[in-house]
CSV table of C-alpha atoms in Angstrom, one decimal:
chain,number,residue,atom,x,y,z
A,1,MET,CA,75.8,22.2,92.6
A,2,ALA,CA,72.4,23.5,91.8
A,3,THR,CA,69.4,21.5,93.1
A,4,GLN,CA,67.4,20.0,90.3
A,5,SER,CA,63.7,20.8,90.6
A,6,VAL,CA,61.3,17.8,90.7
A,7,PRO,CA,58.0,18.3,88.9
A,8,ASP,CA,54.8,17.8,90.7
A,9,LEU,CA,53.8,14.3,89.8
A,10,GLU,CA,51.0,11.9,90.7
A,11,VAL,CA,51.2,8.2,89.8
A,12,GLN,CA,48.4,5.7,90.3
A,13,ASP,CA,48.9,2.0,90.6
A,14,LEU,CA,46.0,0.3,88.8
A,15,ASP,CA,44.8,-3.3,89.4
A,16,SER,CA,43.7,-5.7,86.7
A,17,GLU,CA,40.3,-4.2,86.6
A,18,GLY,CA,41.6,-0.6,86.0
A,19,HIS,CA,40.8,0.6,89.6
A,20,ALA,CA,43.4,2.7,91.4
A,21,THR,CA,44.8,0.8,94.4
A,22,VAL,CA,47.6,3.1,95.5
A,23,THR,CA,48.3,6.8,94.6
A,24,PHE,CA,51.9,8.2,94.8
A,25,ARG,CA,52.1,12.0,95.0
A,26,TYR,CA,55.2,14.1,95.3
A,27,ASP,CA,55.0,17.1,97.6
A,28,PRO,CA,57.5,19.8,96.4
A,29,ARG,CA,57.3,21.7,99.8
A,30,THR,CA,58.2,18.7,102.0
A,31,GLN,CA,60.2,17.0,99.1
A,32,LYS,CA,58.6,13.7,100.1
A,33,LEU,CA,56.7,11.1,98.3
A,34,GLN,CA,53.2,10.7,99.8
A,35,VAL,CA,51.3,7.4,99.5
A,36,HIS,CA,47.5,7.3,99.5
A,37,HIS,CA,45.2,4.3,99.5
A,38,PRO,CA,41.9,5.5,97.9
A,39,GLN,CA,38.7,3.9,99.3
A,40,ARG,CA,36.5,2.4,96.7
A,41,ALA,CA,32.8,3.5,96.7
A,42,LEU,CA,31.6,0.0,97.3
A,43,SER,CA,29.2,-1.2,99.9
A,44,PRO,CA,30.4,-4.0,102.2
A,45,LYS,CA,28.0,-6.5,100.5
A,46,THR,CA,29.2,-5.5,97.0
A,47,SER,CA,32.8,-5.8,98.1
A,48,LEU,CA,32.3,-9.2,99.6
A,49,LEU,CA,30.5,-10.4,96.5
A,50,THR,CA,33.3,-9.1,94.3
A,51,LYS,CA,35.9,-11.0,96.4
A,52,CYS,CA,33.8,-14.2,96.3
A,53,MET,CA,33.3,-14.0,92.5
A,54,SER,CA,36.9,-13.0,91.6
A,55,PRO,CA,38.2,-16.6,91.5
A,56,PHE,CA,35.6,-17.5,88.9
A,57,LEU,CA,35.6,-14.5,86.6
A,58,PRO,CA,38.3,-13.3,84.3
A,59,ALA,CA,40.5,-10.4,85.4
A,60,GLY,CA,39.0,-7.1,84.3
A,61,TYR,CA,35.5,-8.5,84.0
A,62,PRO,CA,33.2,-7.4,82.3
A,63,SER,CA,35.4,-5.2,80.1
A,64,SER,CA,37.9,-8.0,79.4
A,65,VAL,CA,35.2,-10.2,77.7
A,66,ARG,CA,32.5,-9.7,75.2
A,67,PRO,CA,28.9,-8.8,76.3
A,68,ASP,CA,27.5,-12.2,75.4
A,69,TYR,CA,29.9,-14.0,77.8
A,70,THR,CA,27.7,-13.3,80.9
A,71,PRO,CA,24.3,-14.8,79.6
A,72,TYR,CA,26.2,-17.7,78.1
A,73,GLN,CA,27.9,-18.6,81.4
A,74,ILE,CA,24.7,-18.3,83.3
A,75,TYR,CA,22.8,-20.7,81.1
A,76,ASP,CA,25.9,-22.9,80.9
A,77,SER,CA,26.0,-23.2,84.7
A,78,VAL,CA,22.3,-24.2,84.7
A,79,GLN,CA,22.9,-26.9,82.1
A,80,ALA,CA,25.9,-28.2,84.0
A,81,PHE,CA,23.9,-28.5,87.2
A,82,ALA,CA,21.1,-30.4,85.5
A,83,SER,CA,23.6,-32.6,83.6
A,84,THR,CA,25.4,-33.6,86.8
A,85,ILE,CA,22.2,-34.7,88.5
A,86,ALA,CA,21.1,-36.6,85.4
A,87,GLY,CA,24.5,-38.2,85.2
A,88,LEU,CA,24.2,-39.6,88.7
A,89,LEU,CA,20.9,-41.2,87.9
A,90,ALA,CA,22.4,-42.7,84.8
A,91,SER,CA,25.5,-43.9,86.6
A,92,ARG,CA,23.3,-45.7,89.2
A,93,ALA,CA,21.4,-47.4,86.4
A,94,VAL,CA,24.8,-48.6,84.9
A,95,PHE,CA,25.9,-49.9,88.3
A,96,VAL,CA,22.7,-51.9,88.6
A,97,GLY,CA,23.0,-53.3,85.1
A,98,MET,CA,26.6,-54.4,85.9
A,99,GLY,CA,25.4,-56.2,89.0
A,100,VAL,CA,26.8,-54.0,91.7
A,101,GLY,CA,25.4,-55.4,95.0
A,102,SER,CA,24.3,-58.7,93.5
A,103,GLU,CA,25.9,-62.0,94.4
A,104,ASP,CA,25.5,-63.2,90.8
A,105,ALA,CA,27.8,-60.4,89.5
A,106,SER,CA,30.9,-61.5,87.8
A,107,LEU,CA,34.1,-59.5,88.0
A,108,VAL,CA,35.4,-60.9,84.7
A,109,THR,CA,32.2,-60.0,82.9
A,110,THR,CA,32.2,-56.5,84.4
A,111,MET,CA,35.9,-56.0,83.3
A,112,LEU,CA,35.2,-57.2,79.8
A,113,LEU,CA,32.2,-54.9,79.5
A,114,TYR,CA,34.3,-52.0,80.7
A,115,ILE,CA,37.0,-52.8,78.1
A,116,ALA,CA,34.3,-53.1,75.3
A,117,GLN,CA,32.9,-49.7,76.3
A,118,GLU,CA,36.3,-48.0,76.3
A,119,THR,CA,37.2,-49.6,73.0
A,120,ILE,CA,34.0,-48.4,71.3
A,121,GLY,CA,34.3,-45.0,72.9
A,122,ARG,CA,37.9,-44.4,71.7
A,123,VAL,CA,37.2,-45.6,68.2
A,124,ALA,CA,34.2,-43.3,68.1
A,125,THR,CA,36.4,-40.4,69.2
A,126,ILE,CA,38.9,-41.0,66.3
A,127,LEU,CA,36.2,-41.5,63.7
A,128,PHE,CA,34.1,-38.5,64.7
A,129,ALA,CA,37.2,-36.3,64.8
A,130,TYR,CA,38.3,-37.5,61.4
A,131,GLN,CA,35.0,-37.0,59.8
A,132,PHE,CA,33.7,-33.7,61.4
A,133,SER,CA,36.7,-31.8,62.9
A,134,GLN,CA,36.9,-29.5,59.9
A,135,LYS,CA,33.3,-28.6,60.2
A,136,ILE,CA,33.1,-27.6,63.8
A,137,GLU,CA,34.7,-24.2,63.5
A,138,ALA,CA,32.2,-23.1,60.8
A,139,GLU,CA,29.2,-24.4,62.7
A,140,VAL,CA,30.3,-24.0,66.3
A,141,LYS,CA,26.8,-23.3,67.6
A,142,PHE,CA,25.3,-26.4,66.1
A,143,TYR,CA,28.1,-28.7,67.4
A,144,ARG,CA,28.0,-27.1,70.8
A,145,PHE,CA,24.3,-28.0,71.1
A,146,PHE,CA,24.8,-31.3,69.3
A,147,ALA,CA,27.3,-32.3,72.0
A,148,ASP,CA,24.6,-32.0,74.7
A,149,ILE,CA,22.0,-33.9,72.6
A,150,VAL,CA,24.2,-36.9,72.3
A,151,ASN,CA,25.1,-36.6,75.9
A,152,ASP,CA,21.5,-36.8,76.9
A,153,ILE,CA,21.0,-39.8,74.6
A,154,ALA,CA,23.8,-41.5,76.5
A,155,PHE,CA,21.9,-40.8,79.8
A,156,ILE,CA,18.7,-42.3,78.4
A,157,LEU,CA,20.6,-45.4,77.1
A,158,ASP,CA,22.2,-45.9,80.5
A,159,CYS,CA,18.9,-45.8,82.3
A,160,LEU,CA,17.4,-48.3,79.7
A,161,SER,CA,20.2,-50.8,80.1
A,162,PRO,CA,19.2,-52.5,83.4
A,163,GLY,CA,15.9,-53.8,81.9
A,164,LEU,CA,17.6,-55.4,78.8
A,165,PRO,CA,19.1,-58.9,78.4
A,166,LEU,CA,22.9,-59.3,78.7
A,167,LEU,CA,23.7,-58.9,75.0
A,168,GLY,CA,21.3,-55.9,74.6
A,169,ARG,CA,22.8,-54.4,77.7
A,170,ILE,CA,26.3,-54.7,76.4
A,171,CYS,CA,25.3,-53.1,73.0
A,172,THR,CA,23.4,-50.3,74.7
A,173,LEU,CA,26.2,-49.4,77.1
A,174,CYS,CA,28.7,-49.5,74.2
A,175,VAL,CA,26.6,-47.1,72.2
A,176,SER,CA,26.2,-44.9,75.2
A,177,ASN,CA,29.9,-44.7,75.7
A,178,ALA,CA,30.3,-43.8,72.0
A,179,CYS,CA,27.8,-41.0,72.4
A,180,ARG,CA,29.9,-39.6,75.3
A,181,ALA,CA,33.0,-39.8,73.2
A,182,VAL,CA,31.3,-37.8,70.5
A,183,CYS,CA,30.1,-35.3,73.1
A,184,GLY,CA,33.7,-34.9,74.3
A,185,VAL,CA,35.1,-34.1,70.9
A,186,SER,CA,32.2,-31.9,69.8
A,187,GLY,CA,31.8,-30.1,73.1
A,188,GLY,CA,35.5,-29.6,73.8
A,189,SER,CA,36.3,-28.3,70.3
A,190,SER,CA,33.3,-25.9,70.2
A,191,LYS,CA,34.1,-24.6,73.7
A,192,ALA,CA,37.6,-23.8,72.7
A,193,ILE,CA,36.3,-21.8,69.7
A,194,LEU,CA,33.8,-20.0,71.9
A,195,SER,CA,36.5,-19.1,74.4
A,196,SER,CA,38.5,-17.5,71.6
A,197,HIS,CA,35.4,-15.5,70.7
A,198,PHE,CA,34.7,-14.3,74.3
A,199,ALA,CA,38.3,-13.4,75.1
A,200,ARG,CA,38.4,-9.7,74.1
A,201,GLU,CA,41.9,-9.1,75.3
A,202,GLY,CA,43.6,-12.3,74.2
A,203,ASN,CA,43.0,-13.9,77.7
A,204,ILE,CA,42.0,-17.3,76.3
A,205,GLY,CA,44.1,-19.2,78.8
A,206,GLU,CA,42.6,-17.4,81.8
A,207,LEU,CA,39.1,-17.7,80.4
A,208,ASN,CA,39.4,-21.5,80.1
A,209,ALA,CA,40.9,-21.8,83.6
A,210,LYS,CA,38.1,-19.7,85.1
A,211,ASP,CA,35.5,-21.6,83.1
A,212,GLY,CA,36.9,-24.8,84.6
A,213,SER,CA,36.6,-23.3,88.1
A,214,GLN,CA,32.9,-22.4,87.5
A,215,GLU,CA,32.1,-25.9,86.2
A,216,THR,CA,33.9,-27.4,89.2
A,217,VAL,CA,31.7,-25.5,91.7
A,218,VAL,CA,28.5,-26.1,89.8
A,219,SER,CA,29.3,-29.8,89.4
A,220,LEU,CA,30.1,-30.1,93.1
A,221,VAL,CA,26.8,-28.5,94.1
A,222,GLY,CA,25.0,-30.7,91.5
A,223,MET,CA,26.7,-33.8,92.9
A,224,TRP,CA,25.5,-33.1,96.4
A,225,ALA,CA,22.0,-32.3,95.2
A,226,GLY,CA,22.1,-35.4,93.0
A,227,GLY,CA,23.3,-37.6,95.8
A,228,LEU,CA,20.4,-36.5,97.9
A,229,LEU,CA,18.0,-37.1,95.0
A,230,VAL,CA,19.4,-40.6,94.2
A,231,SER,CA,19.1,-41.6,97.9
A,232,LYS,CA,15.4,-40.7,97.8
A,233,VAL,CA,14.4,-42.0,94.4
A,234,GLN,CA,14.6,-45.8,94.0
A,235,GLY,CA,12.0,-47.1,91.6
A,236,THR,CA,12.2,-47.1,87.8
A,237,PHE,CA,9.1,-45.0,87.4
A,238,GLU,CA,10.4,-42.4,89.9
A,239,THR,CA,13.8,-42.4,88.2
A,240,TRP,CA,12.3,-41.5,84.8
A,241,CYS,CA,10.0,-38.9,86.4
A,242,CYS,CA,13.1,-37.1,87.6
A,243,LEU,CA,15.3,-37.8,84.6
A,244,ILE,CA,13.0,-36.4,81.9
A,245,PRO,CA,12.6,-32.9,83.5
A,246,LEU,CA,16.3,-32.8,84.2
A,247,LEU,CA,17.1,-33.6,80.5
A,248,ALA,CA,14.5,-31.0,79.4
A,249,MET,CA,16.1,-28.4,81.6
A,250,HIS,CA,19.6,-29.4,80.3
A,251,LEU,CA,18.6,-29.0,76.6
A,252,TRP,CA,16.7,-25.7,77.3
A,253,ALA,CA,19.6,-24.2,79.1
A,254,ASN,CA,22.0,-25.2,76.3
A,255,TRP,CA,19.7,-23.8,73.7
A,256,LYS,CA,19.5,-20.5,75.5
A,257,ALA,CA,23.3,-20.5,76.0
A,258,VAL,CA,24.1,-21.1,72.4
A,259,GLN,CA,21.4,-18.7,71.2
A,260,SER,CA,22.8,-15.9,73.3
A,261,VAL,CA,26.2,-16.0,71.6
A,262,ARG,CA,26.8,-13.3,69.0
A,263,LEU,CA,29.7,-14.4,66.8
A,264,THR,CA,31.4,-11.9,64.6
A,265,SER,CA,32.7,-14.5,62.1
A,266,LEU,CA,30.8,-15.4,59.0
A,267,ASN,CA,29.6,-19.0,58.5
A,268,LYS,CA,27.1,-20.2,55.9
A,269,HIS,CA,24.0,-19.0,57.6
A,270,ARG,CA,25.3,-15.7,58.9
A,271,ALA,CA,26.7,-14.8,55.5
A,272,VAL,CA,23.4,-15.5,53.8
A,273,ILE,CA,21.4,-13.5,56.3
A,274,LEU,CA,23.9,-10.6,56.2
A,275,PHE,CA,24.5,-10.3,52.5
A,276,SER,CA,20.9,-10.9,51.6
A,277,ALA,CA,19.8,-8.0,53.8
A,278,LEU,CA,22.7,-5.9,52.5
A,279,LEU,CA,21.8,-6.4,48.9
A,280,GLN,CA,18.2,-5.5,49.7
A,281,GLY,CA,19.3,-2.2,51.3
A,282,ARG,CA,19.4,-3.2,55.0
A,283,ALA,CA,22.4,-3.4,57.2
A,284,LYS,CA,22.5,-6.0,60.0
A,285,GLY,CA,25.0,-6.3,62.8
A,286,PRO,CA,26.0,-9.4,64.8
A,287,ASN,CA,23.1,-8.9,67.3
A,288,GLU,CA,20.4,-8.9,64.6
A,289,VAL,CA,21.9,-11.7,62.6
A,290,GLY,CA,22.4,-13.8,65.8
A,291,GLU,CA,18.7,-13.6,66.5
A,292,GLU,CA,17.8,-14.9,63.1
A,293,GLU,CA,20.6,-17.5,62.8
A,294,PRO,CA,19.3,-21.1,63.0
A,295,ILE,CA,21.2,-23.3,65.5
A,296,LEU,CA,20.2,-26.6,64.0
A,297,GLY,CA,20.5,-25.5,60.4
A,298,LEU,CA,16.8,-25.5,59.7
A,299,GLY,CA,16.6,-21.9,58.5
A,300,LYS,CA,15.5,-20.9,55.1
A,301,MET,CA,18.3,-20.0,52.6
A,302,PHE,CA,18.3,-18.3,49.3
A,303,GLY,CA,14.8,-16.9,49.8
A,304,GLY,CA,12.9,-20.0,50.9
A,305,SER,CA,15.0,-23.0,50.2
A,306,ASN,CA,15.5,-25.3,53.1
A,307,ASP,CA,18.4,-27.1,51.3
A,308,GLN,CA,21.5,-26.6,53.4
A,309,ASN,CA,23.6,-27.3,50.3
A,310,ALA,CA,22.2,-24.4,48.3
A,311,PHE,CA,25.9,-23.4,47.7
A,312,GLN,CA,29.2,-25.1,48.2
A,313,VAL,CA,32.5,-23.3,48.7
A,314,GLY,CA,35.9,-24.9,48.0
A,315,VAL,CA,34.7,-27.7,45.7
A,316,SER,CA,37.0,-29.8,43.6
A,317,VAL,CA,37.4,-29.2,39.9
A,318,THR,CA,35.8,-32.6,39.2
A,319,LYS,CA,32.6,-31.6,41.0
A,320,PHE,CA,32.6,-28.1,39.5
A,321,LEU,CA,32.8,-29.6,36.0
A,322,GLN,CA,30.0,-32.0,36.7
A,323,HIS,CA,27.5,-29.1,37.1
A,324,LEU,CA,28.6,-27.2,34.0
A,325,PRO,CA,26.3,-27.4,31.0
A,326,GLY,CA,26.7,-30.4,28.7
A,327,HIS,CA,26.4,-34.2,28.8
A,328,VAL,CA,28.4,-36.0,31.4
A,329,ASN,CA,30.5,-37.6,28.6
A,330,ASP,CA,30.8,-34.3,26.6
A,331,SER,CA,34.0,-33.1,28.2
A,332,SER,CA,34.8,-30.7,25.4
A,333,ARG,CA,31.7,-28.6,26.0
A,334,LYS,CA,32.3,-28.5,29.7
A,335,TYR,CA,35.9,-27.5,29.1
A,336,LEU,CA,34.8,-24.6,26.9
A,337,TYR,CA,32.5,-23.3,29.7
A,338,PHE,CA,35.3,-23.8,32.2
A,339,ALA,CA,37.8,-21.9,30.0
A,340,GLN,CA,35.2,-19.1,29.5
A,341,LEU,CA,34.7,-18.8,33.3
A,342,LEU,CA,38.5,-18.7,33.8
A,343,GLY,CA,38.6,-15.7,31.5
A,344,VAL,CA,35.7,-14.0,33.2
A,345,PHE,CA,37.2,-14.5,36.7
A,346,GLN,CA,40.9,-13.9,35.7
A,347,GLU,CA,41.1,-10.8,38.0
A,348,GLU,CA,39.4,-12.7,41.0
A,349,ASP,CA,40.6,-15.4,43.4
A,350,TYR,CA,37.5,-17.5,42.7
A,351,LEU,CA,35.3,-19.0,40.1
A,352,LEU,CA,31.6,-19.7,40.5
A,353,TRP,CA,28.8,-21.3,38.6
A,354,TRP,CA,25.0,-21.5,39.3
A,355,ASP,CA,23.4,-24.8,38.3
A,356,GLY,CA,19.8,-24.0,37.4
A,357,GLN,CA,18.7,-27.7,37.4
A,358,SER,CA,19.8,-28.4,41.0
A,359,ASN,CA,19.3,-24.8,42.1
A,360,GLN,CA,22.8,-24.8,43.6
A,361,GLY,CA,25.9,-22.6,43.4
A,362,PHE,CA,29.4,-23.8,43.4
A,363,VAL,CA,32.6,-21.8,44.2
A,364,LEU,CA,36.0,-22.8,43.1
A,365,LEU,CA,38.8,-21.2,45.1
A,366,LYS,CA,42.2,-20.3,43.6
A,367,GLU,CA,45.4,-20.9,45.4
A,368,SER,CA,45.7,-17.2,46.4
A,369,ALA,CA,42.2,-17.1,47.9
A,370,LYS,CA,41.8,-15.8,51.4
A,371,SER,CA,39.0,-15.9,54.0
A,372,GLU,CA,37.6,-12.6,52.5
A,373,THR,CA,37.4,-14.3,49.1
A,374,GLN,CA,34.8,-16.8,50.4
A,375,ALA,CA,32.6,-13.9,51.6
A,376,LYS,CA,33.0,-12.1,48.4
A,377,ALA,CA,32.1,-15.2,46.3
A,378,VAL,CA,29.0,-16.0,48.4
A,379,CYS,CA,27.8,-12.4,48.1
A,380,HIS,CA,28.3,-12.7,44.3
A,381,LEU,CA,26.2,-15.9,44.4
A,382,LEU,CA,23.4,-14.1,46.1
A,383,ARG,CA,23.4,-11.4,43.4
A,384,ILE,CA,23.0,-14.2,40.8
A,385,SER,CA,20.2,-15.8,42.8
A,386,MET,CA,18.4,-12.5,43.0
A,387,GLY,CA,18.9,-11.9,39.3
A,388,LEU,CA,17.5,-15.3,38.4
A,389,LYS,CA,14.5,-14.8,40.6
A,390,ALA,CA,13.8,-11.4,39.0
A,391,ALA,CA,14.1,-13.1,35.6
A,392,THR,CA,11.7,-15.8,36.6
A,393,LYS,CA,9.1,-13.3,37.8
A,394,THR,CA,9.3,-11.1,34.8
A,395,GLY,CA,9.7,-14.0,32.3
A,396,LYS,CA,12.8,-12.4,30.7
A,397,PRO,CA,16.5,-12.1,31.6
A,398,SER,CA,16.9,-9.3,34.2
A,399,GLN,CA,19.6,-7.9,36.3
A,400,GLN,CA,19.3,-7.3,39.9
A,401,HIS,CA,18.8,-3.6,39.6
A,402,GLY,CA,16.3,-1.7,37.5
A,403,PRO,CA,17.0,-0.2,34.1
A,404,GLY,CA,19.3,2.8,34.3
A,405,GLN,CA,19.9,2.3,38.0
A,406,GLY,CA,23.5,1.6,38.8
A,407,PRO,CA,24.8,-0.1,41.9
A,408,GLN,CA,25.6,3.1,43.7
A,409,GLU,CA,22.1,4.5,43.0
A,410,VAL,CA,20.6,1.4,44.6
A,411,PHE,CA,22.6,2.0,47.8
A,412,ARG,CA,21.8,5.7,47.6
A,413,ASP,CA,18.1,5.1,47.4
A,414,THR,CA,17.9,2.6,50.3
A,415,PRO,CA,16.3,3.8,53.5
A,416,SER,CA,19.1,2.5,55.7
A,417,PRO,CA,21.4,5.4,56.9
A,418,GLU,CA,24.3,3.0,57.2
A,419,LEU,CA,24.1,2.0,53.5
A,420,ASN,CA,24.1,5.7,52.4
A,421,ILE,CA,27.7,5.7,53.6
A,422,LEU,CA,28.6,3.4,50.7
A,423,SER,CA,28.0,6.1,48.1
A,424,SER,CA,29.8,8.8,50.0
A,425,ILE,CA,33.2,7.2,50.6
A,426,PRO,CA,35.8,9.1,48.5
A,427,GLY,CA,37.8,7.0,46.1
A,428,LYS,CA,35.7,3.9,46.5
A,429,ASN,CA,33.6,4.0,43.4
A,430,LEU,CA,35.6,1.7,41.0
A,431,ASN,CA,35.4,2.0,37.3
A,432,VAL,CA,35.6,-1.5,35.8
A,433,HIS,CA,37.3,-1.7,32.4
A,434,ASP,CA,37.9,-5.3,31.9
A,435,GLN,CA,37.9,-6.9,28.5
A,436,SER,CA,36.6,-10.2,30.0
A,437,LEU,CA,33.4,-8.5,31.2
A,438,HIS,CA,32.1,-7.2,27.9
A,439,SER,CA,28.7,-8.5,26.9
A,440,HIS,CA,28.3,-10.9,24.0
A,441,ASP,CA,25.1,-12.0,22.4
A,442,ALA,CA,26.3,-15.6,21.9
A,443,LEU,CA,26.9,-16.2,25.6
A,444,ASP,CA,24.9,-18.6,27.7
A,445,PRO,CA,22.3,-16.6,29.8
A,446,VAL,CA,23.8,-17.8,33.0
A,447,VAL,CA,27.3,-16.8,31.9
A,448,GLN,CA,26.0,-13.4,30.8
A,449,LEU,CA,24.3,-13.0,34.2
A,450,ILE,CA,27.5,-13.9,35.9
A,451,ILE,CA,29.4,-11.2,33.9
A,452,ASP,CA,26.8,-8.6,34.6
A,453,THR,CA,26.7,-9.3,38.4
A,454,LEU,CA,30.5,-9.5,38.6
A,455,ARG,CA,30.7,-6.0,37.1
A,456,GLU,CA,28.4,-4.7,39.8
A,457,HIS,CA,30.1,-6.8,42.5
A,458,ARG,CA,33.5,-5.3,41.7
A,459,GLN,CA,32.2,-1.8,42.0
A,460,GLU,CA,30.4,-2.3,45.3
A,461,TRP,CA,32.4,-4.9,47.2
A,462,GLN,CA,35.0,-2.6,48.7
A,463,ASN,CA,32.3,-0.3,50.1
A,464,MET,CA,30.3,-3.3,51.4
A,465,ARG,CA,33.3,-4.8,53.1
A,466,ASP,CA,34.1,-1.5,54.8
A,467,LEU,CA,30.5,-1.3,56.0
A,468,ILE,CA,30.2,-4.7,57.5
A,469,GLN,CA,33.5,-4.2,59.3
A,470,ARG,CA,32.1,-1.0,60.8
A,471,LEU,CA,29.0,-3.1,61.9
A,472,GLY,CA,31.3,-5.4,63.9
A,473,TRP,CA,31.9,-8.3,61.4
A,474,ASP,CA,35.4,-9.7,60.9
A,475,VAL,CA,35.6,-10.9,57.2
A,476,ASN,CA,39.0,-12.4,58.0
A,477,LEU,CA,37.3,-15.0,60.1
A,478,THR,CA,35.0,-16.1,57.3
A,479,ASN,CA,34.7,-19.9,57.1
A,480,LEU,CA,32.2,-21.1,54.6
A,481,VAL,CA,33.8,-24.4,53.7
A,482,ARG,CA,32.2,-27.5,55.0
A,483,GLY,CA,34.7,-30.3,55.0
A,484,PRO,CA,37.9,-30.5,52.9
A,485,CYS,CA,38.7,-27.3,51.0
A,486,HIS,CA,40.0,-27.7,47.4
A,487,ARG,CA,42.0,-25.0,45.6
A,488,ILE,CA,43.2,-24.7,42.1
A,489,GLN,CA,46.4,-23.5,40.4
A,490,VAL,CA,46.1,-22.5,36.8
A,491,ASN,CA,49.2,-22.8,34.7
A,492,GLY,CA,49.9,-22.0,31.0
A,493,ALA,CA,46.9,-19.7,30.5
A,494,PRO,CA,47.7,-16.3,29.1
A,495,PHE,CA,44.6,-14.7,30.7
A,496,GLU,CA,45.8,-15.8,34.2
A,497,ASN,CA,48.6,-13.2,34.3
A,498,LYS,CA,46.9,-11.1,37.0
A,499,LYS,CA,47.4,-7.4,37.4
A,500,ASP,CA,48.2,-5.9,40.7
A,501,ARG,CA,44.9,-5.2,42.4
């Protein structure tokens, strides 16, 4: 029987970080399998540090997480340290208010106060989750920072409680517990969303587990430091002198932590910043938009408006009809506008209207609308807003682009090299031949502007979507709905027989 030749092979065993731990090499001369243990080029100090940090960092760090994970965790550790010490000072104040160490303290009174606090806290948990749970995902940065604000308010109320009469103390501690309950819902939900963002390789479970280990160590160190501080600080004035700087450090670290996050999903603020720049010929990635994004929602929108409700996505039909032209009791005129818009948007998964009186835009989503539909509709609203501003400046109706300048020419003339790609993608320039988009002299000016901008929008959207995806955005994670999302299903309308798109 002929001896079968074995090829010269080398197999490396890689650890979770991608480093070779064992190398198996077959030697044809000796016909034996040789085992080598390569030495890593690490100094003893580096190796020791790596071993000490490995229980607290995800496997494969830093390649297994996003780049903004590291600064976020550093600031998050600082805020957890300050929060632990401030919590000890607040807890001591609560114990004093309950009469711990006093002969006049009543066990029954303390138990009733505890029951009242827990009742208020759990009711606050249910009510807050019911009212705001649908908004947390879209505004995760705001609710992450909001959680720490209400937590600090709870600390302040705890420290105020010992100097109040019994009834005032009970009310203060109940409100304090409600603030902690709100912090738990808001902070827990937002942390889960941020973990899914940081987990680049789907390692959300491990990321949460290691985050818990980090918080445990930081809280333990803070507890020892806080215990030492509490034993040295006794008076009310000294307590406040320590508490205020700790709360300031806590809020500052939280602000920096949230500010360092670079989300790739589109919420209301990020969508406005991204599409406004894109329509003006500038492309912005998550890093640039993250620097401009307001955390507390105080940023300017639609070119200078501080109104956070400048547009609403996923509104009900009733609300949509309220903002259509016509008297509130003139349902026939409103229905005519509504039917006209249904005809205009028959090939789209959304309808929109811009109310010039309230300076707001409203988007009605069809049953087949997806996450990308929300982004597409908001970008269309921004086109309309720019068209109205141009008309206001010139004193006559105007489209977004200049005369004789089509949408592709606008992108071609922009200085941004990224945007020049839009006009060079083969097969992306769409010719729109839709009977619903023909101009009519008798149309309302806003309806005519909607038709004109929709024609441009259809031609450019595919290229715009491809561009923002190359910049790092995920349009499938778009969430522009604040609160309950309404959808419509249109039956019995001949123009709703949609063609395959």
